[in-house]
Short mmCIF file of N, CA and C in Angstrom, two decimals:
data_model
loop_
_atom_site.label_atom_id
_atom_site.label_comp_id
_atom_site.label_asym_id
_atom_site.label_seq_id
_atom_site.Cartn_x
_atom_site.Cartn_y
_atom_site.Cartn_z
N UNK A 1 89.68 151.49 99.63
CA UNK A 1 88.86 150.30 99.85
C UNK A 1 88.72 149.54 98.54
N UNK A 2 88.95 148.21 98.56
CA UNK A 2 88.82 147.42 97.33
C UNK A 2 87.39 147.45 96.78
N UNK A 3 87.28 147.43 95.46
CA UNK A 3 85.98 147.43 94.79
C UNK A 3 85.22 146.17 95.18
N UNK A 4 83.95 146.33 95.49
CA UNK A 4 83.12 145.19 95.86
C UNK A 4 83.12 144.17 94.73
N UNK A 5 83.31 142.92 95.10
CA UNK A 5 83.31 141.85 94.11
C UNK A 5 84.69 141.50 93.59
N UNK A 6 85.64 142.39 93.74
CA UNK A 6 86.99 142.08 93.29
C UNK A 6 87.78 141.45 94.44
N UNK A 7 88.55 140.45 94.09
CA UNK A 7 89.46 139.80 95.03
C UNK A 7 90.64 139.32 94.21
N UNK A 8 91.66 138.87 94.87
CA UNK A 8 92.80 138.33 94.13
C UNK A 8 92.36 137.18 93.25
N UNK A 9 91.52 136.29 93.78
CA UNK A 9 91.06 135.13 93.01
C UNK A 9 90.26 135.56 91.78
N UNK A 10 89.40 136.55 91.92
CA UNK A 10 88.59 137.03 90.81
C UNK A 10 89.47 137.68 89.74
N UNK A 11 90.45 138.46 90.17
CA UNK A 11 91.36 139.13 89.24
C UNK A 11 92.18 138.09 88.48
N UNK A 12 92.71 137.10 89.19
CA UNK A 12 93.52 136.07 88.54
C UNK A 12 92.66 135.24 87.58
N UNK A 13 91.45 134.90 87.98
CA UNK A 13 90.57 134.12 87.10
C UNK A 13 90.27 134.88 85.81
N UNK A 14 90.06 136.18 85.91
CA UNK A 14 89.82 136.98 84.70
C UNK A 14 91.09 137.10 83.88
N UNK A 15 92.23 137.16 84.54
CA UNK A 15 93.51 137.21 83.83
C UNK A 15 93.73 135.91 83.04
N UNK A 16 93.30 134.78 83.61
CA UNK A 16 93.38 133.51 82.89
C UNK A 16 92.58 133.60 81.60
N UNK A 17 91.36 134.09 81.69
CA UNK A 17 90.52 134.22 80.49
C UNK A 17 91.16 135.17 79.48
N UNK A 18 91.67 136.28 79.97
CA UNK A 18 92.27 137.27 79.08
C UNK A 18 93.53 136.71 78.40
N UNK A 19 94.39 136.08 79.16
CA UNK A 19 95.63 135.57 78.58
C UNK A 19 95.35 134.44 77.59
N UNK A 20 94.31 133.67 77.82
CA UNK A 20 93.94 132.63 76.85
C UNK A 20 93.38 133.25 75.56
N UNK A 21 92.83 134.44 75.66
CA UNK A 21 92.32 135.14 74.47
C UNK A 21 93.42 135.86 73.69
N UNK A 22 94.34 136.53 74.41
CA UNK A 22 95.29 137.40 73.73
C UNK A 22 96.75 136.95 73.84
N UNK A 23 97.04 136.01 74.71
CA UNK A 23 98.41 135.54 74.91
C UNK A 23 99.13 136.31 75.99
N UNK A 24 100.12 135.69 76.62
CA UNK A 24 100.83 136.33 77.73
C UNK A 24 101.57 137.60 77.33
N UNK A 25 102.04 137.67 76.09
CA UNK A 25 102.80 138.84 75.66
C UNK A 25 101.91 140.08 75.53
N UNK A 26 100.62 139.90 75.42
CA UNK A 26 99.69 141.04 75.29
C UNK A 26 98.88 141.27 76.55
N UNK A 27 99.19 140.54 77.60
CA UNK A 27 98.51 140.75 78.87
C UNK A 27 99.04 142.03 79.51
N UNK A 28 98.13 142.94 79.82
CA UNK A 28 98.49 144.17 80.54
C UNK A 28 97.51 144.38 81.67
N UNK A 29 97.97 145.08 82.69
CA UNK A 29 97.06 145.41 83.79
C UNK A 29 95.99 146.37 83.31
N UNK A 30 96.32 147.24 82.36
CA UNK A 30 95.33 148.18 81.84
C UNK A 30 94.19 147.43 81.15
N UNK A 31 94.52 146.42 80.37
CA UNK A 31 93.48 145.63 79.69
C UNK A 31 92.63 144.89 80.71
N UNK A 32 93.26 144.39 81.75
CA UNK A 32 92.53 143.68 82.79
C UNK A 32 91.62 144.64 83.56
N UNK A 33 92.12 145.81 83.89
CA UNK A 33 91.31 146.81 84.59
C UNK A 33 90.10 147.21 83.75
N UNK A 34 90.32 147.32 82.46
CA UNK A 34 89.22 147.69 81.55
C UNK A 34 88.12 146.64 81.59
N UNK A 35 88.49 145.37 81.68
CA UNK A 35 87.49 144.30 81.72
C UNK A 35 86.61 144.39 82.96
N UNK A 36 87.19 144.91 84.02
CA UNK A 36 86.42 145.06 85.26
C UNK A 36 85.74 146.43 85.35
N UNK A 37 86.09 147.33 84.46
CA UNK A 37 85.54 148.67 84.52
C UNK A 37 86.05 149.46 85.70
N UNK A 38 87.32 149.23 86.05
CA UNK A 38 87.93 149.94 87.18
C UNK A 38 89.18 150.65 86.70
N UNK A 39 89.64 151.57 87.50
CA UNK A 39 90.90 152.26 87.21
C UNK A 39 92.06 151.30 87.51
N UNK A 40 93.12 151.45 86.76
CA UNK A 40 94.29 150.58 86.91
C UNK A 40 94.78 150.46 88.36
N UNK A 41 94.87 151.55 89.12
CA UNK A 41 95.36 151.41 90.50
C UNK A 41 94.51 150.47 91.37
N UNK A 42 93.24 150.28 91.00
CA UNK A 42 92.38 149.38 91.78
C UNK A 42 92.91 147.95 91.78
N UNK A 43 93.58 147.54 90.71
CA UNK A 43 94.09 146.17 90.65
C UNK A 43 95.24 145.94 91.62
N UNK A 44 95.97 147.00 91.95
CA UNK A 44 97.12 146.85 92.85
C UNK A 44 96.70 146.50 94.28
N UNK A 45 95.43 146.57 94.56
CA UNK A 45 94.92 146.12 95.86
C UNK A 45 94.82 144.60 95.89
N UNK A 46 94.92 143.97 94.70
CA UNK A 46 94.71 142.52 94.59
C UNK A 46 95.92 141.77 94.04
N UNK A 47 96.72 142.45 93.22
CA UNK A 47 97.95 141.85 92.69
C UNK A 47 99.06 142.88 92.77
N UNK A 48 100.27 142.40 92.89
CA UNK A 48 101.41 143.29 93.08
C UNK A 48 102.05 143.79 91.80
N UNK A 49 101.31 143.82 90.72
CA UNK A 49 101.85 144.29 89.46
C UNK A 49 101.84 143.18 88.42
N UNK A 50 102.34 143.49 87.26
CA UNK A 50 102.30 142.54 86.14
C UNK A 50 103.16 141.31 86.40
N UNK A 51 104.35 141.49 86.96
CA UNK A 51 105.20 140.33 87.22
C UNK A 51 104.56 139.41 88.25
N UNK A 52 103.94 139.98 89.27
CA UNK A 52 103.22 139.18 90.26
C UNK A 52 102.08 138.40 89.58
N UNK A 53 101.38 139.07 88.69
CA UNK A 53 100.28 138.41 87.97
C UNK A 53 100.80 137.28 87.10
N UNK A 54 101.91 137.50 86.41
CA UNK A 54 102.51 136.42 85.61
C UNK A 54 102.86 135.23 86.51
N UNK A 55 103.40 135.51 87.69
CA UNK A 55 103.73 134.43 88.62
C UNK A 55 102.49 133.66 89.06
N UNK A 56 101.44 134.38 89.34
CA UNK A 56 100.19 133.74 89.75
C UNK A 56 99.61 132.89 88.61
N UNK A 57 99.73 133.38 87.39
CA UNK A 57 99.23 132.61 86.24
C UNK A 57 100.07 131.35 86.02
N UNK A 58 101.35 131.43 86.29
CA UNK A 58 102.21 130.24 86.18
C UNK A 58 101.78 129.18 87.19
N UNK A 59 101.43 129.61 88.39
CA UNK A 59 100.95 128.69 89.42
C UNK A 59 99.63 128.06 88.99
N UNK A 60 98.71 128.88 88.49
CA UNK A 60 97.42 128.37 88.03
C UNK A 60 97.62 127.34 86.92
N UNK A 61 98.47 127.65 85.95
CA UNK A 61 98.69 126.74 84.83
C UNK A 61 99.25 125.41 85.32
N UNK A 62 100.26 125.45 86.19
CA UNK A 62 100.85 124.21 86.71
C UNK A 62 99.84 123.43 87.55
N UNK A 63 99.10 124.14 88.39
CA UNK A 63 98.10 123.48 89.23
C UNK A 63 97.01 122.84 88.39
N UNK A 64 96.51 123.56 87.40
CA UNK A 64 95.41 123.04 86.58
C UNK A 64 95.86 121.88 85.70
N UNK A 65 97.05 121.99 85.11
CA UNK A 65 97.54 120.87 84.30
C UNK A 65 97.80 119.66 85.19
N UNK A 66 98.40 119.87 86.36
CA UNK A 66 98.64 118.75 87.28
C UNK A 66 97.35 118.05 87.66
N UNK A 67 96.33 118.83 87.95
CA UNK A 67 95.03 118.24 88.31
C UNK A 67 94.42 117.48 87.14
N UNK A 68 94.53 118.04 85.93
CA UNK A 68 93.99 117.37 84.74
C UNK A 68 94.72 116.07 84.47
N UNK A 69 96.03 116.07 84.62
CA UNK A 69 96.80 114.85 84.41
C UNK A 69 96.47 113.80 85.47
N UNK A 70 96.32 114.24 86.72
CA UNK A 70 96.00 113.30 87.80
C UNK A 70 94.64 112.66 87.54
N UNK A 71 93.64 113.46 87.19
CA UNK A 71 92.31 112.91 86.88
C UNK A 71 92.40 111.90 85.74
N UNK A 72 93.16 112.24 84.72
CA UNK A 72 93.26 111.38 83.54
C UNK A 72 93.96 110.06 83.87
N UNK A 73 94.97 110.09 84.71
CA UNK A 73 95.77 108.90 84.98
C UNK A 73 95.20 107.99 86.06
N UNK A 74 94.35 108.53 86.91
CA UNK A 74 93.83 107.76 88.04
C UNK A 74 93.15 106.48 87.58
N UNK A 75 93.60 105.36 88.16
CA UNK A 75 93.02 104.07 87.85
C UNK A 75 93.56 103.42 86.59
N UNK A 76 94.56 104.04 85.98
CA UNK A 76 95.10 103.50 84.73
C UNK A 76 96.59 103.20 84.90
N UNK A 77 97.12 102.34 84.04
CA UNK A 77 98.54 102.03 84.05
C UNK A 77 99.00 101.75 82.62
N UNK A 78 100.30 101.81 82.42
CA UNK A 78 100.89 101.47 81.13
C UNK A 78 100.34 102.31 80.00
N UNK A 79 100.03 101.65 78.89
CA UNK A 79 99.58 102.35 77.69
C UNK A 79 98.31 103.17 77.93
N UNK A 80 97.41 102.65 78.77
CA UNK A 80 96.17 103.39 79.05
C UNK A 80 96.47 104.70 79.78
N UNK A 81 97.38 104.65 80.74
CA UNK A 81 97.74 105.87 81.48
C UNK A 81 98.45 106.86 80.57
N UNK A 82 99.35 106.36 79.74
CA UNK A 82 100.08 107.24 78.82
C UNK A 82 99.13 107.91 77.85
N UNK A 83 98.21 107.15 77.29
CA UNK A 83 97.23 107.73 76.36
C UNK A 83 96.36 108.76 77.06
N UNK A 84 95.97 108.47 78.29
CA UNK A 84 95.10 109.38 79.03
C UNK A 84 95.79 110.70 79.35
N UNK A 85 97.04 110.63 79.82
CA UNK A 85 97.72 111.89 80.16
C UNK A 85 98.11 112.65 78.90
N UNK A 86 98.44 111.94 77.84
CA UNK A 86 98.76 112.62 76.58
C UNK A 86 97.54 113.39 76.07
N UNK A 87 96.39 112.76 76.13
CA UNK A 87 95.16 113.43 75.69
C UNK A 87 94.83 114.62 76.59
N UNK A 88 95.03 114.46 77.90
CA UNK A 88 94.75 115.55 78.84
C UNK A 88 95.71 116.72 78.60
N UNK A 89 96.95 116.42 78.34
CA UNK A 89 97.96 117.45 78.07
C UNK A 89 97.58 118.22 76.81
N UNK A 90 97.26 117.48 75.77
CA UNK A 90 96.87 118.09 74.50
C UNK A 90 95.60 118.95 74.66
N UNK A 91 94.64 118.43 75.39
CA UNK A 91 93.39 119.16 75.62
C UNK A 91 93.66 120.45 76.40
N UNK A 92 94.50 120.36 77.44
CA UNK A 92 94.80 121.56 78.23
C UNK A 92 95.44 122.63 77.34
N UNK A 93 96.41 122.23 76.52
CA UNK A 93 97.08 123.20 75.65
C UNK A 93 96.10 123.83 74.65
N UNK A 94 95.19 123.04 74.13
CA UNK A 94 94.20 123.55 73.20
C UNK A 94 93.17 124.46 73.85
N UNK A 95 92.77 124.09 75.07
CA UNK A 95 91.75 124.88 75.78
C UNK A 95 92.33 126.15 76.42
N UNK A 96 93.61 126.12 76.73
CA UNK A 96 94.25 127.25 77.44
C UNK A 96 95.55 127.65 76.76
N UNK A 97 95.47 128.15 75.53
CA UNK A 97 96.69 128.45 74.78
C UNK A 97 97.57 129.51 75.44
N UNK A 98 96.96 130.47 76.10
CA UNK A 98 97.76 131.50 76.78
C UNK A 98 98.39 130.98 78.05
N UNK A 99 97.61 130.31 78.86
CA UNK A 99 98.13 129.77 80.12
C UNK A 99 99.16 128.67 79.86
N UNK A 100 98.99 127.92 78.79
CA UNK A 100 99.93 126.85 78.49
C UNK A 100 101.36 127.37 78.43
N UNK A 101 101.54 128.54 77.87
CA UNK A 101 102.88 129.12 77.77
C UNK A 101 103.57 129.30 79.10
N UNK A 102 102.80 129.46 80.16
CA UNK A 102 103.40 129.62 81.49
C UNK A 102 104.03 128.34 81.99
N UNK A 103 103.67 127.22 81.43
CA UNK A 103 104.27 125.95 81.83
C UNK A 103 105.72 125.86 81.37
N UNK A 104 106.11 126.71 80.47
CA UNK A 104 107.45 126.70 79.91
C UNK A 104 108.34 127.78 80.51
N UNK A 105 107.81 128.51 81.47
CA UNK A 105 108.56 129.59 82.12
C UNK A 105 109.00 129.15 83.50
N UNK A 106 110.29 128.91 83.70
CA UNK A 106 110.73 128.52 85.05
C UNK A 106 110.50 129.66 86.03
N UNK A 107 110.16 129.33 87.25
CA UNK A 107 109.91 130.32 88.31
C UNK A 107 110.83 130.00 89.48
N UNK A 108 112.11 130.22 89.27
CA UNK A 108 113.12 129.90 90.28
C UNK A 108 112.82 130.68 91.56
N UNK A 109 112.80 129.95 92.66
CA UNK A 109 112.57 130.57 93.96
C UNK A 109 111.11 130.77 94.32
N UNK A 110 110.19 130.37 93.48
CA UNK A 110 108.76 130.51 93.75
C UNK A 110 108.25 129.20 94.33
N UNK A 111 108.12 129.14 95.66
CA UNK A 111 107.74 127.90 96.34
C UNK A 111 106.35 127.42 95.94
N UNK A 112 105.42 128.34 95.76
CA UNK A 112 104.06 127.95 95.38
C UNK A 112 104.05 127.32 93.98
N UNK A 113 104.81 127.89 93.08
CA UNK A 113 104.91 127.33 91.74
C UNK A 113 105.60 125.96 91.79
N UNK A 114 106.62 125.83 92.61
CA UNK A 114 107.32 124.54 92.74
C UNK A 114 106.37 123.46 93.23
N UNK A 115 105.51 123.79 94.20
CA UNK A 115 104.54 122.81 94.70
C UNK A 115 103.55 122.41 93.61
N UNK A 116 103.06 123.39 92.87
CA UNK A 116 102.10 123.10 91.80
C UNK A 116 102.76 122.26 90.70
N UNK A 117 103.99 122.58 90.35
CA UNK A 117 104.71 121.84 89.32
C UNK A 117 105.05 120.43 89.78
N UNK A 118 105.25 120.26 91.07
CA UNK A 118 105.59 118.93 91.61
C UNK A 118 104.48 117.93 91.32
N UNK A 119 103.22 118.38 91.33
CA UNK A 119 102.11 117.47 91.04
C UNK A 119 102.22 116.93 89.62
N UNK A 120 102.60 117.76 88.67
CA UNK A 120 102.78 117.30 87.29
C UNK A 120 103.84 116.20 87.27
N UNK A 121 104.97 116.46 87.92
CA UNK A 121 106.05 115.48 87.94
C UNK A 121 105.66 114.21 88.69
N UNK A 122 104.89 114.36 89.76
CA UNK A 122 104.43 113.17 90.50
C UNK A 122 103.55 112.28 89.62
N UNK A 123 102.67 112.90 88.84
CA UNK A 123 101.82 112.12 87.94
C UNK A 123 102.68 111.40 86.91
N UNK A 124 103.62 112.12 86.33
CA UNK A 124 104.50 111.49 85.34
C UNK A 124 105.30 110.35 85.96
N UNK A 125 105.81 110.57 87.18
CA UNK A 125 106.55 109.51 87.87
C UNK A 125 105.66 108.28 88.08
N UNK A 126 104.41 108.50 88.46
CA UNK A 126 103.49 107.38 88.67
C UNK A 126 103.24 106.61 87.37
N UNK A 127 103.03 107.34 86.30
CA UNK A 127 102.80 106.70 85.00
C UNK A 127 104.05 105.91 84.59
N UNK A 128 105.20 106.51 84.75
CA UNK A 128 106.45 105.85 84.37
C UNK A 128 106.75 104.64 85.25
N UNK A 129 106.38 104.70 86.50
CA UNK A 129 106.57 103.54 87.39
C UNK A 129 105.78 102.34 86.89
N UNK A 130 104.66 102.61 86.21
CA UNK A 130 103.87 101.53 85.62
C UNK A 130 104.62 100.79 84.52
N UNK A 131 105.66 101.40 84.01
CA UNK A 131 106.52 100.77 83.00
C UNK A 131 107.77 100.15 83.65
N UNK A 132 107.85 100.22 84.96
CA UNK A 132 109.04 99.73 85.65
C UNK A 132 110.19 100.72 85.61
N UNK A 133 109.90 101.96 85.25
CA UNK A 133 110.93 103.01 85.23
C UNK A 133 110.83 103.73 86.57
N UNK A 134 111.78 103.44 87.45
CA UNK A 134 111.67 104.00 88.79
C UNK A 134 112.98 104.48 89.39
N UNK A 135 114.08 104.33 88.67
CA UNK A 135 115.35 104.90 89.16
C UNK A 135 115.33 106.39 88.87
N UNK A 136 115.87 107.19 89.78
CA UNK A 136 115.80 108.65 89.64
C UNK A 136 116.26 109.16 88.29
N UNK A 137 117.45 108.72 87.84
CA UNK A 137 117.96 109.24 86.57
C UNK A 137 117.09 108.79 85.40
N UNK A 138 116.53 107.60 85.48
CA UNK A 138 115.63 107.14 84.42
C UNK A 138 114.32 107.93 84.43
N UNK A 139 113.82 108.22 85.62
CA UNK A 139 112.58 109.01 85.71
C UNK A 139 112.76 110.39 85.09
N UNK A 140 113.89 111.01 85.37
CA UNK A 140 114.15 112.34 84.80
C UNK A 140 114.20 112.26 83.28
N UNK A 141 114.97 111.30 82.77
CA UNK A 141 115.11 111.17 81.32
C UNK A 141 113.78 110.82 80.65
N UNK A 142 113.05 109.89 81.23
CA UNK A 142 111.77 109.47 80.63
C UNK A 142 110.73 110.60 80.71
N UNK A 143 110.72 111.32 81.82
CA UNK A 143 109.79 112.46 81.94
C UNK A 143 110.13 113.53 80.92
N UNK A 144 111.42 113.75 80.69
CA UNK A 144 111.82 114.73 79.68
C UNK A 144 111.42 114.27 78.28
N UNK A 145 111.55 112.99 78.01
CA UNK A 145 111.11 112.46 76.72
C UNK A 145 109.61 112.69 76.54
N UNK A 146 108.85 112.32 77.54
CA UNK A 146 107.39 112.45 77.48
C UNK A 146 106.98 113.91 77.29
N UNK A 147 107.52 114.79 78.12
CA UNK A 147 107.16 116.21 78.02
C UNK A 147 107.60 116.81 76.69
N UNK A 148 108.79 116.43 76.21
CA UNK A 148 109.28 116.97 74.94
C UNK A 148 108.40 116.56 73.77
N UNK A 149 108.01 115.30 73.75
CA UNK A 149 107.13 114.84 72.68
C UNK A 149 105.78 115.56 72.73
N UNK A 150 105.20 115.64 73.91
CA UNK A 150 103.89 116.28 74.02
C UNK A 150 103.97 117.77 73.74
N UNK A 151 105.00 118.43 74.25
CA UNK A 151 105.12 119.86 73.98
C UNK A 151 105.36 120.11 72.49
N UNK A 152 106.23 119.32 71.90
CA UNK A 152 106.47 119.48 70.47
C UNK A 152 105.19 119.33 69.66
N UNK A 153 104.41 118.33 70.05
CA UNK A 153 103.13 118.09 69.35
C UNK A 153 102.22 119.31 69.49
N UNK A 154 101.97 119.74 70.74
CA UNK A 154 101.00 120.83 70.93
C UNK A 154 101.52 122.14 70.35
N UNK A 155 102.83 122.36 70.36
CA UNK A 155 103.37 123.58 69.75
C UNK A 155 103.10 123.59 68.24
N UNK A 156 103.31 122.46 67.59
CA UNK A 156 103.03 122.38 66.16
C UNK A 156 101.53 122.46 65.88
N UNK A 157 100.75 121.75 66.68
CA UNK A 157 99.31 121.74 66.44
C UNK A 157 98.68 123.10 66.66
N UNK A 158 98.99 123.74 67.79
CA UNK A 158 98.37 125.04 68.08
C UNK A 158 98.92 126.13 67.17
N UNK A 159 100.11 125.91 66.62
CA UNK A 159 100.69 126.88 65.70
C UNK A 159 100.30 126.67 64.25
N UNK A 160 99.43 125.69 64.01
CA UNK A 160 98.97 125.44 62.65
C UNK A 160 99.97 124.67 61.80
N UNK A 161 100.85 123.93 62.44
CA UNK A 161 101.90 123.22 61.73
C UNK A 161 101.52 121.88 61.12
N UNK A 162 100.27 121.47 61.27
CA UNK A 162 99.85 120.18 60.72
C UNK A 162 98.81 120.40 59.62
N UNK A 163 99.27 120.91 58.48
CA UNK A 163 98.35 121.27 57.41
C UNK A 163 98.14 120.15 56.39
N UNK A 164 98.87 119.06 56.52
CA UNK A 164 98.72 117.97 55.55
C UNK A 164 97.34 117.32 55.66
N UNK A 165 96.89 116.76 54.57
CA UNK A 165 95.56 116.16 54.52
C UNK A 165 95.58 114.74 55.11
N UNK A 166 95.82 114.65 56.38
CA UNK A 166 95.77 113.38 57.11
C UNK A 166 95.21 113.72 58.48
N UNK A 167 94.46 112.81 59.04
CA UNK A 167 93.85 113.05 60.34
C UNK A 167 94.92 113.34 61.40
N UNK A 168 94.83 114.51 62.00
CA UNK A 168 95.75 114.88 63.07
C UNK A 168 95.53 113.97 64.27
N UNK A 169 94.28 113.61 64.54
CA UNK A 169 94.00 112.72 65.66
C UNK A 169 94.65 111.35 65.44
N UNK A 170 94.60 110.85 64.22
CA UNK A 170 95.24 109.55 63.93
C UNK A 170 96.75 109.64 64.13
N UNK A 171 97.34 110.72 63.69
CA UNK A 171 98.78 110.91 63.89
C UNK A 171 99.11 111.00 65.38
N UNK A 172 98.24 111.66 66.14
CA UNK A 172 98.47 111.75 67.58
C UNK A 172 98.41 110.37 68.23
N UNK A 173 97.45 109.55 67.81
CA UNK A 173 97.37 108.18 68.32
C UNK A 173 98.66 107.42 68.05
N UNK A 174 99.23 107.62 66.88
CA UNK A 174 100.47 106.93 66.55
C UNK A 174 101.64 107.46 67.38
N UNK A 175 101.65 108.76 67.65
CA UNK A 175 102.68 109.33 68.52
C UNK A 175 102.59 108.70 69.90
N UNK A 176 101.38 108.59 70.43
CA UNK A 176 101.19 108.00 71.75
C UNK A 176 101.61 106.53 71.74
N UNK A 177 101.29 105.80 70.67
CA UNK A 177 101.72 104.42 70.55
C UNK A 177 103.24 104.29 70.51
N UNK A 178 103.89 105.19 69.79
CA UNK A 178 105.36 105.17 69.73
C UNK A 178 105.96 105.50 71.08
N UNK A 179 105.34 106.43 71.80
CA UNK A 179 105.81 106.76 73.14
C UNK A 179 105.67 105.56 74.06
N UNK A 180 104.55 104.89 74.00
CA UNK A 180 104.35 103.68 74.81
C UNK A 180 105.42 102.64 74.48
N UNK A 181 105.69 102.43 73.21
CA UNK A 181 106.70 101.45 72.80
C UNK A 181 108.07 101.84 73.35
N UNK A 182 108.40 103.11 73.27
CA UNK A 182 109.70 103.57 73.80
C UNK A 182 109.79 103.34 75.30
N UNK A 183 108.70 103.60 76.01
CA UNK A 183 108.72 103.41 77.47
C UNK A 183 108.75 101.93 77.84
N UNK A 184 108.08 101.11 77.05
CA UNK A 184 108.12 99.66 77.29
C UNK A 184 109.52 99.10 77.09
N UNK A 185 110.28 99.71 76.23
CA UNK A 185 111.62 99.23 75.90
C UNK A 185 112.69 100.17 76.45
N UNK A 186 112.42 100.76 77.60
CA UNK A 186 113.35 101.73 78.18
C UNK A 186 114.72 101.08 78.40
N UNK A 187 115.82 101.75 78.01
CA UNK A 187 117.15 101.14 78.03
C UNK A 187 117.59 100.51 79.36
N UNK A 188 117.25 101.12 80.48
CA UNK A 188 117.74 100.59 81.77
C UNK A 188 117.13 99.23 82.09
N UNK A 189 116.02 98.88 81.43
CA UNK A 189 115.41 97.56 81.67
C UNK A 189 116.29 96.45 81.14
N UNK A 190 117.20 96.81 80.22
CA UNK A 190 118.05 95.82 79.60
C UNK A 190 119.46 95.80 80.21
N UNK A 191 119.69 96.71 81.16
CA UNK A 191 121.02 96.78 81.79
C UNK A 191 121.21 95.59 82.72
N UNK A 192 122.45 95.07 82.78
CA UNK A 192 122.71 93.93 83.67
C UNK A 192 122.64 94.32 85.13
#
């Protein structure tokens, strides 16, 4: 019989907290069981093992980032939308350093993860459409540009790579401005 109070949702929510504290590479079912004060086999009533838990965390990360981006972009277009989603992306990575890593792990064949990830791409497509970027190949390229810039930024920032004596926030504003300029001048807009 499952321990009272434990459910798949409760176990996954605690795993989110744990992975944000210690990172995905140090996430173990034993550490999670210890947090609940239960024996390790008790967790198998709620998750199918460590790989299942990693999959569930990937879904949570994609779902939560997608929701944060959607909230940030709603009612905005162009530079305002870009600035809003960039800030939301940066905030998510800073607030959830362990879960953020799951956004970089492909989950081939995981339909639930694909649905959660689709929301992220839908938000990016909506923001890019505000720049007149709406052809499929342009959307893919522009979304890759946007994600690469933001991921590069948060990887350097969370890794302590910005040690120079200049405001990191000011530099981020300039990155967002440069991204907006690049999207405003997207190459396909100039094609005959």
